[in-house]
Structure formats: C-alpha cells, structure tokens
XYZ file of N, CA and C in Angstrom:
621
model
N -104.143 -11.217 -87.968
C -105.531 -10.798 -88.159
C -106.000 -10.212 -86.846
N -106.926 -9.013 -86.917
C -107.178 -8.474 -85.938
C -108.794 -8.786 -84.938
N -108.999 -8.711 -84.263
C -110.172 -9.141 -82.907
C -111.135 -8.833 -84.272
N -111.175 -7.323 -85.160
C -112.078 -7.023 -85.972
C -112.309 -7.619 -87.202
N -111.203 -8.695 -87.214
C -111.500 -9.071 -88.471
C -112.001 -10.640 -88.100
N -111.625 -11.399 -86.968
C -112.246 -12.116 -86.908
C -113.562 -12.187 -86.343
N -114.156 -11.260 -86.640
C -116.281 -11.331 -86.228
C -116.510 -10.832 -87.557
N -117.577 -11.027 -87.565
C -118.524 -11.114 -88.829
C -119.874 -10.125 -88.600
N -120.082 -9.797 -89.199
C -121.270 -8.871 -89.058
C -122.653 -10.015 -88.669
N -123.122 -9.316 -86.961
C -124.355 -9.953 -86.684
C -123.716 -10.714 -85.264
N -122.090 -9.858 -85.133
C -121.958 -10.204 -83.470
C -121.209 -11.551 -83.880
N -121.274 -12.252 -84.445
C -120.670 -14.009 -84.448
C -118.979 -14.154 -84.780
N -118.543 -14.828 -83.422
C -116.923 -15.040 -83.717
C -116.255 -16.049 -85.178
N -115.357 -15.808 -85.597
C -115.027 -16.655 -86.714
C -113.736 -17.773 -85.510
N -113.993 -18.840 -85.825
C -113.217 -19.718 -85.136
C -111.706 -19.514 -85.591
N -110.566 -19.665 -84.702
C -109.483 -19.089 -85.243
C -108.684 -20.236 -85.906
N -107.947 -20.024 -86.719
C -107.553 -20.994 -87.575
C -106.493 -21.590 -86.927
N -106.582 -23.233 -87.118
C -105.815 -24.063 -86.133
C -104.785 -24.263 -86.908
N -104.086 -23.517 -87.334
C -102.836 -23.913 -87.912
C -101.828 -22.228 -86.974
N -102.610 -21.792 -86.768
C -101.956 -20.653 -86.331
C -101.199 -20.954 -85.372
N -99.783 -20.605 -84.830
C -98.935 -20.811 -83.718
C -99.440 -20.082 -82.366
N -99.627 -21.441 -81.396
C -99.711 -20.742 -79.889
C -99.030 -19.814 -79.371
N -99.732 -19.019 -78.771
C -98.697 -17.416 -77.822
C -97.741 -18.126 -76.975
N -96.703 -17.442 -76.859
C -95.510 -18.075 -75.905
C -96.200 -18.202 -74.394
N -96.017 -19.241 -73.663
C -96.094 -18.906 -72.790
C -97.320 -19.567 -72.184
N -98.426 -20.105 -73.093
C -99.659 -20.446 -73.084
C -99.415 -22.207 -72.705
N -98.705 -22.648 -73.377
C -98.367 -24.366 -73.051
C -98.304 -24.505 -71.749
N -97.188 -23.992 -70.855
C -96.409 -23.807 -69.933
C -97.402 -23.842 -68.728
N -98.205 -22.662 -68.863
C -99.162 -22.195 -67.696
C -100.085 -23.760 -67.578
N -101.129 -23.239 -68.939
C -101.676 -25.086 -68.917
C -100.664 -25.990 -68.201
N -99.738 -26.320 -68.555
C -99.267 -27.147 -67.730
C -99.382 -27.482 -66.313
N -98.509 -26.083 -65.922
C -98.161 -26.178 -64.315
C -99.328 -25.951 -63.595
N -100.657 -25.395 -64.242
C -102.068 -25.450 -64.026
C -102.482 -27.409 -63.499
N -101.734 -28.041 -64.411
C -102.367 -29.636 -64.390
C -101.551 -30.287 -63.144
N -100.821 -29.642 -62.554
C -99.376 -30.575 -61.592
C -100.273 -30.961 -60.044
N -100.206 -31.691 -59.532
C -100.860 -32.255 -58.537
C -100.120 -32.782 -57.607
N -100.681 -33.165 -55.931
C -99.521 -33.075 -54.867
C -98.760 -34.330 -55.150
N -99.603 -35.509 -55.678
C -99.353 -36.936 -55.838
C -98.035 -36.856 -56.761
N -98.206 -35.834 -58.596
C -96.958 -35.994 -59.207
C -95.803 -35.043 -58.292
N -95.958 -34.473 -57.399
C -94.489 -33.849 -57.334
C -94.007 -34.500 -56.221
N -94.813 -35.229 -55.362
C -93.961 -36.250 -54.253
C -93.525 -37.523 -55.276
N -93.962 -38.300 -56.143
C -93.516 -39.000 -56.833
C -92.285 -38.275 -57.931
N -92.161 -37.522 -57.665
C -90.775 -36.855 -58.746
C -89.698 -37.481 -58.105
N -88.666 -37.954 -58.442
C -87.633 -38.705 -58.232
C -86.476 -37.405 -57.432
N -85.717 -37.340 -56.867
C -84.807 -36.868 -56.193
C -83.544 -37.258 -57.156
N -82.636 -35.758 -56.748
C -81.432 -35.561 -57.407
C -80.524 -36.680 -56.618
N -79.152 -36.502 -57.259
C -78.299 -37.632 -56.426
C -77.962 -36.707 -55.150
N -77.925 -35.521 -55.349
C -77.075 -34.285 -54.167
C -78.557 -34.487 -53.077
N -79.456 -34.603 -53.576
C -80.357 -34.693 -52.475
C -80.334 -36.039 -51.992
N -80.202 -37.126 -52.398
C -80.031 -38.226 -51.910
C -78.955 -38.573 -51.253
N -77.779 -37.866 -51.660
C -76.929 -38.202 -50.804
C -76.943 -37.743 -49.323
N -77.078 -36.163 -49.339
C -77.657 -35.485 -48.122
C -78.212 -36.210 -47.004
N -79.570 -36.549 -47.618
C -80.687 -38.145 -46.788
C -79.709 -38.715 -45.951
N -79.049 -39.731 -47.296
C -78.218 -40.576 -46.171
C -77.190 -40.444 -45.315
N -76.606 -39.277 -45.528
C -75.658 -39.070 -44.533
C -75.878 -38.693 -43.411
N -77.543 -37.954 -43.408
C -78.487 -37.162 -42.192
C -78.746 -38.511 -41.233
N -79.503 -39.508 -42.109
C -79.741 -41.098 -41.647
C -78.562 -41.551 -40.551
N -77.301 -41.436 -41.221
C -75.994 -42.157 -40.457
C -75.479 -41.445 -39.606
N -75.870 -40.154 -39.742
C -75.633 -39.601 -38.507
C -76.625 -39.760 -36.753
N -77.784 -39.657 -37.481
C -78.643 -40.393 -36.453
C -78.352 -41.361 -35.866
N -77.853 -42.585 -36.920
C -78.197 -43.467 -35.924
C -76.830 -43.586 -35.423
N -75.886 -43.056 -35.417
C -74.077 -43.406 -34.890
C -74.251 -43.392 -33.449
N -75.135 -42.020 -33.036
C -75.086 -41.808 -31.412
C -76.039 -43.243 -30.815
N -76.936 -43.865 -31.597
C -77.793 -44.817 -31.235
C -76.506 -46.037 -30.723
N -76.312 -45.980 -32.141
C -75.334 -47.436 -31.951
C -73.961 -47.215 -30.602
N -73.703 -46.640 -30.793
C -72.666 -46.009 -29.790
C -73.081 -46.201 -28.152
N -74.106 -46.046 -28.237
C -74.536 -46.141 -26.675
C -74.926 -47.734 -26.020
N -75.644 -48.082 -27.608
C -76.109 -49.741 -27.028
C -74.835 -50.193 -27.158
N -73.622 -49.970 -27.634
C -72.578 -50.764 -27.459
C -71.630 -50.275 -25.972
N -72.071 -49.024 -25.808
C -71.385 -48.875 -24.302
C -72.328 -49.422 -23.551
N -73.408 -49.985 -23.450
C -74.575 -50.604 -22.744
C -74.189 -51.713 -22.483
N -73.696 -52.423 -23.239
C -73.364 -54.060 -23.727
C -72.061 -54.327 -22.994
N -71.129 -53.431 -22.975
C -70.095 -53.013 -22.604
C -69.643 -53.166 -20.950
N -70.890 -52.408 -20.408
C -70.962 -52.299 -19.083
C -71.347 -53.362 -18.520
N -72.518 -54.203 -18.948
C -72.978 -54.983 -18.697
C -72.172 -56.257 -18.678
N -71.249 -56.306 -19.693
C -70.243 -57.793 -19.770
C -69.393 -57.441 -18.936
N -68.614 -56.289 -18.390
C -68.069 -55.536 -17.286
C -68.431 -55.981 -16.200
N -70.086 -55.946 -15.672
C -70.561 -56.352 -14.240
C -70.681 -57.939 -13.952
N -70.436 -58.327 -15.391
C -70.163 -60.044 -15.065
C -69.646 -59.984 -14.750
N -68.327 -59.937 -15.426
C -66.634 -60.169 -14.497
C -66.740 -60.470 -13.532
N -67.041 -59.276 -13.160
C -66.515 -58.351 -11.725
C -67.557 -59.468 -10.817
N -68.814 -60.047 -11.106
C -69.546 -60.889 -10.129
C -69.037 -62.373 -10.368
N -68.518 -62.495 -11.717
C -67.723 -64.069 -11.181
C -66.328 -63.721 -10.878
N -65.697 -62.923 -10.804
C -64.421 -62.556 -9.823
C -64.947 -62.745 -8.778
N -65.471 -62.244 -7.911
C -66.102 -62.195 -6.710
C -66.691 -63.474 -6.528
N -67.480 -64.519 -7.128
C -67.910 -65.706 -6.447
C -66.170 -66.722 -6.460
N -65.623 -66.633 -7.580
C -64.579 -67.232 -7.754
C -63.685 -66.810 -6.263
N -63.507 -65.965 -5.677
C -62.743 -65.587 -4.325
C -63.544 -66.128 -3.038
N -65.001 -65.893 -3.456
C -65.897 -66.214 -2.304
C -65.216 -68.117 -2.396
N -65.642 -68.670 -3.359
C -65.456 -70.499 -3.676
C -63.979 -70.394 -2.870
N -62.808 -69.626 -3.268
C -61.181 -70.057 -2.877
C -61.267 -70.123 -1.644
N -61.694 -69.127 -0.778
C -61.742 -69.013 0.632
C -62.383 -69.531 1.178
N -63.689 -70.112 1.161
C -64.536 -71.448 1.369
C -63.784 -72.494 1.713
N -63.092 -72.539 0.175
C -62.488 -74.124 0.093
C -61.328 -74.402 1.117
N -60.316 -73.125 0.928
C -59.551 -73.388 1.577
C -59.806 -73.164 3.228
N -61.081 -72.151 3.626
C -61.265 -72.672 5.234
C -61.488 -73.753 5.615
N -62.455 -74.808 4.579
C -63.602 -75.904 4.857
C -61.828 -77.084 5.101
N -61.073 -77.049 4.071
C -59.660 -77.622 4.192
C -59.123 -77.522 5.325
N -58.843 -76.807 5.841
C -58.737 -76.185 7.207
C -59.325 -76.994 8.301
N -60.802 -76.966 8.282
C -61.380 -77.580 9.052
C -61.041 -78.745 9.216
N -60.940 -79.647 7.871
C -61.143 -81.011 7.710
C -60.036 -81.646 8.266
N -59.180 -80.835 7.640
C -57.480 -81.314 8.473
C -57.481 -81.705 10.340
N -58.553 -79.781 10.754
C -58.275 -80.406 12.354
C -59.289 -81.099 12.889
N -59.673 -81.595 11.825
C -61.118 -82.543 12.698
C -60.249 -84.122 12.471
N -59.627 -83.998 11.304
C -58.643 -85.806 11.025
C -58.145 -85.664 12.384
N -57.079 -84.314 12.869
C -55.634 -84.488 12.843
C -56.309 -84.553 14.820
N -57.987 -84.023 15.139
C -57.835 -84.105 16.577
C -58.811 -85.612 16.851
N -59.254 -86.425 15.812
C -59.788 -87.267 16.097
C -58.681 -88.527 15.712
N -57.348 -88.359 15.456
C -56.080 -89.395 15.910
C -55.753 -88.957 17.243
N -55.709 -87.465 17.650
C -55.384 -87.261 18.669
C -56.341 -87.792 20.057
N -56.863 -87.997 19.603
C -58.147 -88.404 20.824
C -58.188 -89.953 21.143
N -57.690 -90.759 20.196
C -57.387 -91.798 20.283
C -56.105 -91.828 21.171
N -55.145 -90.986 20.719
C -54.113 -91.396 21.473
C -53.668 -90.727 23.029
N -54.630 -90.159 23.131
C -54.934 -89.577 24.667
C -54.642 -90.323 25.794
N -55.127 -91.531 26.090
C -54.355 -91.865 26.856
C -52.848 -92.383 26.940
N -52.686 -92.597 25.700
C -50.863 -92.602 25.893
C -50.522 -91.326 26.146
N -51.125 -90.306 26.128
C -50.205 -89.336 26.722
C -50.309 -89.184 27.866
N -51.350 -89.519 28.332
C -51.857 -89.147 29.965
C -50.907 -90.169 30.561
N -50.235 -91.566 29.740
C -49.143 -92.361 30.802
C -48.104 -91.309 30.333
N -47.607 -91.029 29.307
C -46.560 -90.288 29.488
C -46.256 -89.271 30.314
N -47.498 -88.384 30.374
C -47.853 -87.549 31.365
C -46.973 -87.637 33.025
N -48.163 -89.149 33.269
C -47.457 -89.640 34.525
C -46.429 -89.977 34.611
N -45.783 -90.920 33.642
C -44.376 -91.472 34.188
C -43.223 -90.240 34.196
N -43.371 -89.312 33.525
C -42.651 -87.839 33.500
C -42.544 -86.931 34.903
N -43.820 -86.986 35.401
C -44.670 -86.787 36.710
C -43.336 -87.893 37.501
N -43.427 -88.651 37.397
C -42.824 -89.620 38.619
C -41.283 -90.320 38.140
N -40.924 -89.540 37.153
C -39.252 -89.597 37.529
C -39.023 -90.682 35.894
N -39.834 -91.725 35.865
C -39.285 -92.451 35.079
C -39.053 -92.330 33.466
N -39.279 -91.101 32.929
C -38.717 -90.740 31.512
C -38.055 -89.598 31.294
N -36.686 -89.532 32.599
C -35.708 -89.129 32.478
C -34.666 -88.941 31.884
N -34.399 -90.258 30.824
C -33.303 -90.911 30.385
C -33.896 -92.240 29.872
N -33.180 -92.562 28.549
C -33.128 -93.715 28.308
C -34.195 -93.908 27.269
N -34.378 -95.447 26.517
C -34.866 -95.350 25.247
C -36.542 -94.592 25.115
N -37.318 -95.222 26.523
C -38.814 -94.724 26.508
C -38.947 -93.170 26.632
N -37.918 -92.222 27.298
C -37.958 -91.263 27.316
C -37.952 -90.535 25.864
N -36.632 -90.774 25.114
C -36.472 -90.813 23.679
C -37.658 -90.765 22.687
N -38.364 -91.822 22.855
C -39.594 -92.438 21.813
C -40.955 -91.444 22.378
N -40.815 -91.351 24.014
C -41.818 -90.131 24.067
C -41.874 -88.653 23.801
N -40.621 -88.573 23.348
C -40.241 -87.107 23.056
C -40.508 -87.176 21.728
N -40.332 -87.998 20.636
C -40.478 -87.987 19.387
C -41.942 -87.985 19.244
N -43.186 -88.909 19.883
C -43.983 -88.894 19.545
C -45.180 -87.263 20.206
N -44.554 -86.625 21.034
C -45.366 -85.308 20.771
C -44.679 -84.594 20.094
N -43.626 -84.718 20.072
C -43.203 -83.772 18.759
C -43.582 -83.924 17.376
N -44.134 -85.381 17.091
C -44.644 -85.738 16.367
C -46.287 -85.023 15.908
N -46.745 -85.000 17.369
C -48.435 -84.580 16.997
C -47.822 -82.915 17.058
N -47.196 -82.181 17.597
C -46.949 -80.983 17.756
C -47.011 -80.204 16.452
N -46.406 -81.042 15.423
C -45.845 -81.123 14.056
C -47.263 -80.654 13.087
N -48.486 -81.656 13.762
C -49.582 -81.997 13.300
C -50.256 -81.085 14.078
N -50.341 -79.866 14.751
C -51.123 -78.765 15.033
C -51.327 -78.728 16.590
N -51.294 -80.275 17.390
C -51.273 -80.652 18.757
C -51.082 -79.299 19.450
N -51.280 -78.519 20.515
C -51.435 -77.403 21.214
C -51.735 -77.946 22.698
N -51.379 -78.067 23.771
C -51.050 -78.854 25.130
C -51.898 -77.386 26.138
N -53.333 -77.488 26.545
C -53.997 -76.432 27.582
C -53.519 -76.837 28.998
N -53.468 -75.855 29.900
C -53.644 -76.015 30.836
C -52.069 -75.693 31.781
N -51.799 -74.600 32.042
C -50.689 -74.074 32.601
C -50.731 -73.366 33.463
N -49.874 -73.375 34.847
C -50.347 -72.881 36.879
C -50.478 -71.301 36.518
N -51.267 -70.926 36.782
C -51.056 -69.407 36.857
C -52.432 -68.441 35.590
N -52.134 -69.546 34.523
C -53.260 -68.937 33.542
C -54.585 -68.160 33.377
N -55.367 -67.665 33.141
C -56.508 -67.062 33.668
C -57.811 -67.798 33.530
N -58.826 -68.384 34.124
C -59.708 -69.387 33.700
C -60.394 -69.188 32.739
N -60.420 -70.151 31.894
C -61.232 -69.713 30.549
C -62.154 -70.961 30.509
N -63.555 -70.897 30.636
C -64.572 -72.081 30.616
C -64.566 -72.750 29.418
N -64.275 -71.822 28.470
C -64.161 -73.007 26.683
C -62.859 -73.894 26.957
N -61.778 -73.859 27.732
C -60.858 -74.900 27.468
C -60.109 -75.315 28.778
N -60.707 -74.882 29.805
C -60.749 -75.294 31.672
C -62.165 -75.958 32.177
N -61.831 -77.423 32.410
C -62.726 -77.669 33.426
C -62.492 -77.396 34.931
N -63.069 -76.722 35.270
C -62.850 -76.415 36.897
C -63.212 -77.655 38.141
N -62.399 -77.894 38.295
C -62.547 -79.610 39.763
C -62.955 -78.997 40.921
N -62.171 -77.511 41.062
C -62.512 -77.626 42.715
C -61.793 -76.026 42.510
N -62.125 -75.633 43.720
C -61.323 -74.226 43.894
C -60.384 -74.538 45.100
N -58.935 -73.627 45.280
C -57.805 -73.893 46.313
C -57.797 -72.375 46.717
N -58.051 -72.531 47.759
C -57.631 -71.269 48.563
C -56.305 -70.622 48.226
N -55.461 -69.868 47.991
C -54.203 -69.688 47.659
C -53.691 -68.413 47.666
N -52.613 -67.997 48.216
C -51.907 -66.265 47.918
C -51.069 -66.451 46.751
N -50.688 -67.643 46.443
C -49.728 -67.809 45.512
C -50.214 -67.795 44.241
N -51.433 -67.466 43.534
C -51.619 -67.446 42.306
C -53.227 -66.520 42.885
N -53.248 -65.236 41.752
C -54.424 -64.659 41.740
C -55.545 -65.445 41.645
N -56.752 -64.980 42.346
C -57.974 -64.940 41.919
C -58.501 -65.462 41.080
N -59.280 -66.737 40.646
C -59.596 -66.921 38.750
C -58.924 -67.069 38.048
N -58.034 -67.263 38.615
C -56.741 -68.052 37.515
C -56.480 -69.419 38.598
N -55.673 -70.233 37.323
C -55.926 -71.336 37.450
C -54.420 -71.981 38.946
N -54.630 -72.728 39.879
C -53.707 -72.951 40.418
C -53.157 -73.936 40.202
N -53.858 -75.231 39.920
C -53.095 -76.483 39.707
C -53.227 -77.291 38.859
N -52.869 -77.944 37.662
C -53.746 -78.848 36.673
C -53.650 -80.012 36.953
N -54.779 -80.544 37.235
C -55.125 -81.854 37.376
C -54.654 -82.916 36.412
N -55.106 -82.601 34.827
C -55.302 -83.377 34.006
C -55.098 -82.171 32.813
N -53.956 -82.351 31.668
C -54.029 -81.655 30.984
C -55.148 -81.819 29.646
N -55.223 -81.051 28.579
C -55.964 -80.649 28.243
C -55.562 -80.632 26.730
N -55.703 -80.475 25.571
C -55.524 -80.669 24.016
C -56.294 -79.720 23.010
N -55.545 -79.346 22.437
C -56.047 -78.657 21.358
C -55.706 -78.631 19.797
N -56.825 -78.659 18.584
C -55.627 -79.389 17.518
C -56.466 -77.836 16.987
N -55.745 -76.834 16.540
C -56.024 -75.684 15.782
C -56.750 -75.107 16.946
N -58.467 -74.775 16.395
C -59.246 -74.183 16.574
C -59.952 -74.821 17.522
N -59.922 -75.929 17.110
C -60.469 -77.226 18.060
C -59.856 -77.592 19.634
N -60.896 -77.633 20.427
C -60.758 -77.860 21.757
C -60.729 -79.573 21.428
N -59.665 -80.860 21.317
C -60.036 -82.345 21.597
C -60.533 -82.554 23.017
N -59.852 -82.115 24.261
C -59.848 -82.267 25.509
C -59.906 -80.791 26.720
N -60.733 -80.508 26.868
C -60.264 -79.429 28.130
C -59.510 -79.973 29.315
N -58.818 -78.775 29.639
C -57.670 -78.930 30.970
C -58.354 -79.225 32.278
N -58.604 -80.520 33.312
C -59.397 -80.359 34.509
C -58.190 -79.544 35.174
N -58.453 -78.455 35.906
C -57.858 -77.521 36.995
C -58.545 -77.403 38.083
N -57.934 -76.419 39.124
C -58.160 -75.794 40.047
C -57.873 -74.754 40.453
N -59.080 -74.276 40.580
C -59.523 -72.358 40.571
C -58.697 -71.914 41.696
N -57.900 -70.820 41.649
C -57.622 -70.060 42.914
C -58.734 -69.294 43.416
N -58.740 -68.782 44.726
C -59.852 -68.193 45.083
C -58.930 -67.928 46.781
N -59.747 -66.288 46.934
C -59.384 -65.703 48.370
C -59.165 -66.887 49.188
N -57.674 -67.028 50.128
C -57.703 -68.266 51.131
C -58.608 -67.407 52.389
C-alpha cells in the first residue's frame, strides 16, 4: 500500500497495520541504538582473548620473580662469606690465645725452677759438672725445658736490647763493641714470646 493510500481525505494518517512485516534492517539499528558502555565491558571474552591476557600476565611477572630470586640469592651468598670469615677470625684467636696459654704454663714452671739452674749454672762455671751422674741429670733436665720452648738470653758480644738485658754496670773494653753486651752476669730465660727472666750484663763502652 502506498504513502497515498494510507491518508484519508482531511490530511489524517491511517495507522499501519500491525501485522505487516518490519523493513530489514529496522530491528538491528534499534538495537545497537540501545547498547551501553556498562553492557559491552560486561560482554564476556573469547577463549583466544583470554588466553592472550594470561600469557601477557606471565610474562610480566617472570622478570619480577627472577630478580627477587637473584636478590635472595646474593644475599644468602653474603652470609657465607661473613660466617666464613668469623669462623677463621674464632680459629686464629683460638689457636693464638693456645699459644699464649701454653707459654704462660710452660714459663711459670720455669720460674720456679730458676734457681736450680742458676746452681747448675755455677757448678758448670766451677768445674764440677764435668763428668759423672749430676752432670748427666743436668743435661737432661734443660734439655728437658728446651723441649718445652725454654730459650737461654744473654750471650758476650750481643747487641743490648733493654726488653731482655738488664744492664749492671758498663766495662770499658776494645774487645767487644760499643752497646753490646761484654759480660753476663746472670743469665736470663725466655719461654716463646715471653721474657721469664732478663739477662743481668755488662755494657761495653769506649775504655
């Protein structure tokens, strides 16, 4: 039916009959006319797009993870390496402080037995442990402390050293330089590091 047949004389439209089929094309528009921002962010995603997402996701975070684990890495690294280092600092401690302890035992027997050496000293001095059993038994017993770190100061000629020379007196002398030592009075002991006894001497000096 044509535009002219549906008016009526006097200008007035005839309503069009609702059984008649919609123009192609007319649903459609209405439609995509009604679509709003809310329904097309709520539209669900394909699987190809979802998969995409997550693989974009795991790629992100790989370089993340990767680094806090070389972080973690380094860090259990600088332990080590600082209890290596106290563990060497403790060995060498222990074993100097060992050290010590030994020549503090080994010069405080020696100090006790000081004056037996100072008779041995003498009777050696004056002929009588030449020979025979006391000579014997005195040879064993510094060889004995010798064994034990014992170190004997005080020898003619040496250069004066105030940490392990007591100086008695000075001797005029050509026969031994200057500041070095000419005669020992009284010898002198040493157990390691440890001074037990300094050597009393006598200083040479210009006659």
């Amino acid at each position: 039916m044509s535009d002219s047949e549906n008016t009526q004389g006097g200008g007035q439209s005839v309503p069009e009959d609702p059984e008649q089929p919609a123009r192609p094309g007319q649903d459609s528009a209405e439609g995509q006319e009604g679509l709003t921002v809310d329904d097309i962010l709520d539209t669900p995603q394909s699987q190809d797009a979802e998969a995409a997402d997550a693989a974009s996701s795991d790629g992100d975070a790989a370089p993340a993870g990767d680094s806090e684990g070389h972080r973690l890495a380094e860090e259990r690294l600088e332990d080590l390496r600082r209890l290596q280092a106290e563990f060497v600092n403790f060995k060498n401690r222990t074993a100097r402080e060992k050290d010590q302890l030994r020549d503090f035992v080994s010069g405080e027997m020696i100090a006790a037995l000081l004056p037996v050496l100072d008779d041995v000293d003498a009777a050696r001095k004056a002929g009588d442990l030449e020979e025979g059993p006391f000579a014997a038994i005195a040879t064993k017993l510094e060889d004995a402390l010798v064994k034990k770190g014992l170190t004997r100061i005080g020898e003619v000629g040496e250069n004066f050293d105030p940490t392990i020379h007591e100086a008695v007196m000075q001797q005029p002398t050509d026969e031994v330089e200057p500041d070095h030592v000419s005669m020992v009075l009284r010898s002198g002991f040493k157990v390691g590091n440890r001074v037990v006894r300094a050597a009393q001497v006598a200083v040479a000096a210009q006659p």
